[in-house]
Amino acid sequence: MYERALKTLRLYHRLTQSNLAEQLGMSRSYLNEIERKRKEPSLEILTKYAERFDIPLSSLMLFAEQTQNPKLDRARLYVADKVLKMLEWIAEDDQDAESETEKQPAHTH
């Protein structure tokens, strides 16, 4: 579930793949492959995400545990999923509001 968590963090902070890739010191194509689950992020990459977004590395690791340990405590998995859904909803709502603002005609006085 890394790909979902990392992409949601990027979208929540309104960053393009290119912007974030530059900030993390990686190529946009590599970032795209991580977000599309074609590549697994290294511990070094996860550490860069944690530092960039000022969150504990352990929080990112929680999302990885879901895919690697099917016997993980259901409550932790439930909470992780709900947190991601909430962040996805906020990011999507912000993007919708931004799109609506861009569509409105400019007012002239």
C-alpha positions in Angstrom: 0.0 0.0 0.0 3.0 2.3 -0.2 2.0 3.5 -3.6 -1.4 4.7 -2.3 0.0 6.4 0.8 2.9 8.1 -1.1 0.7 9.4 -3.9 -1.9 10.6 -1.4 0.8 12.6 0.5 1.9 14.2 -2.8 -1.6 15.1 -3.9 -2.6 16.4 -0.4 0.3 18.8 -0.5 -0.6 19.8 -4.1 2.7 18.7 -5.6 3.2 17.3 -9.1 5.3 14.2 -9.6 8.0 16.4 -11.2 8.0 18.9 -8.2 8.2 16.1 -5.6 10.8 14.1 -7.5 13.0 17.1 -7.7 12.6 17.8 -4.0 13.4 14.2 -3.1 16.3 14.0 -5.6 14.9 11.3 -7.9 13.6 11.1 -11.4 9.9 11.7 -12.1 9.7 8.4 -13.9 11.0 6.6 -10.8 8.4 8.3 -8.7 5.8 7.4 -11.2 6.8 3.8 -11.0 6.6 3.8 -7.2 3.1 5.4 -7.4 2.0 2.8 -9.9 3.3 -0.1 -7.8 5.9 -1.1 -10.4 8.8 -0.3 -8.0 9.1 -0.7 -4.3 10.5 2.3 -2.5 13.8 1.8 -0.6 14.1 2.7 3.0 16.2 5.7 1.8 13.3 6.9 -0.3 10.8 6.4 2.5 13.1 8.3 4.8 13.2 11.2 2.3 9.3 11.2 2.2 9.1 11.2 6.0 11.5 14.1 6.2 9.9 16.1 3.3 6.4 15.8 4.8 7.5 15.9 8.4 5.9 12.7 9.5 7.4 9.7 11.4 8.9 7.0 9.2 7.0 4.5 11.3 3.7 6.0 10.0 4.8 5.2 6.4 5.9 1.8 7.5 2.4 1.0 8.9 1.0 1.2 5.3 3.6 -1.2 4.0 2.8 -3.8 6.7 -0.7 -4.3 5.3 0.7 -5.8 2.1 3.5 -7.7 3.7 1.7 -9.2 6.7 -1.8 -10.5 6.1 -2.2 -11.4 9.8 -1.6 -7.9 11.1 -4.1 -6.6 13.7 -7.3 -5.7 11.8 -7.8 -2.6 13.9 -4.5 -1.1 12.7 -5.3 -2.0 9.1 -8.7 -0.4 9.4 -7.3 2.8 10.8 -4.6 3.0 8.2 -7.2 2.6 5.4 -9.5 5.2 6.9 -6.7 7.7 7.3 -5.8 7.2 3.6 -9.4 7.6 2.5 -9.7 10.8 4.5 -6.6 12.3 3.0 -7.6 11.2 -0.5 -11.0 12.8 0.1 -9.4 16.1 1.3 -7.0 16.1 -1.6 -9.8 15.4 -4.1 -12.0 18.1 -2.6 -9.2 20.7 -2.7 -8.6 19.9 -6.4 -12.3 20.2 -7.2 -12.5 23.5 -5.5 -9.4 24.7 -7.3 -10.9 23.6 -10.7 -14.1 25.5 -9.9 -12.2 28.7 -9.1 -10.3 28.4 -12.4 -13.6 28.0 -14.3 -15.3 31.1 -12.9 -15.0 34.2 -15.1 -12.9 37.0 -13.8 -14.8 39.9 -12.4 -14.0 43.4 -13.6 -15.0 46.6 -11.9 
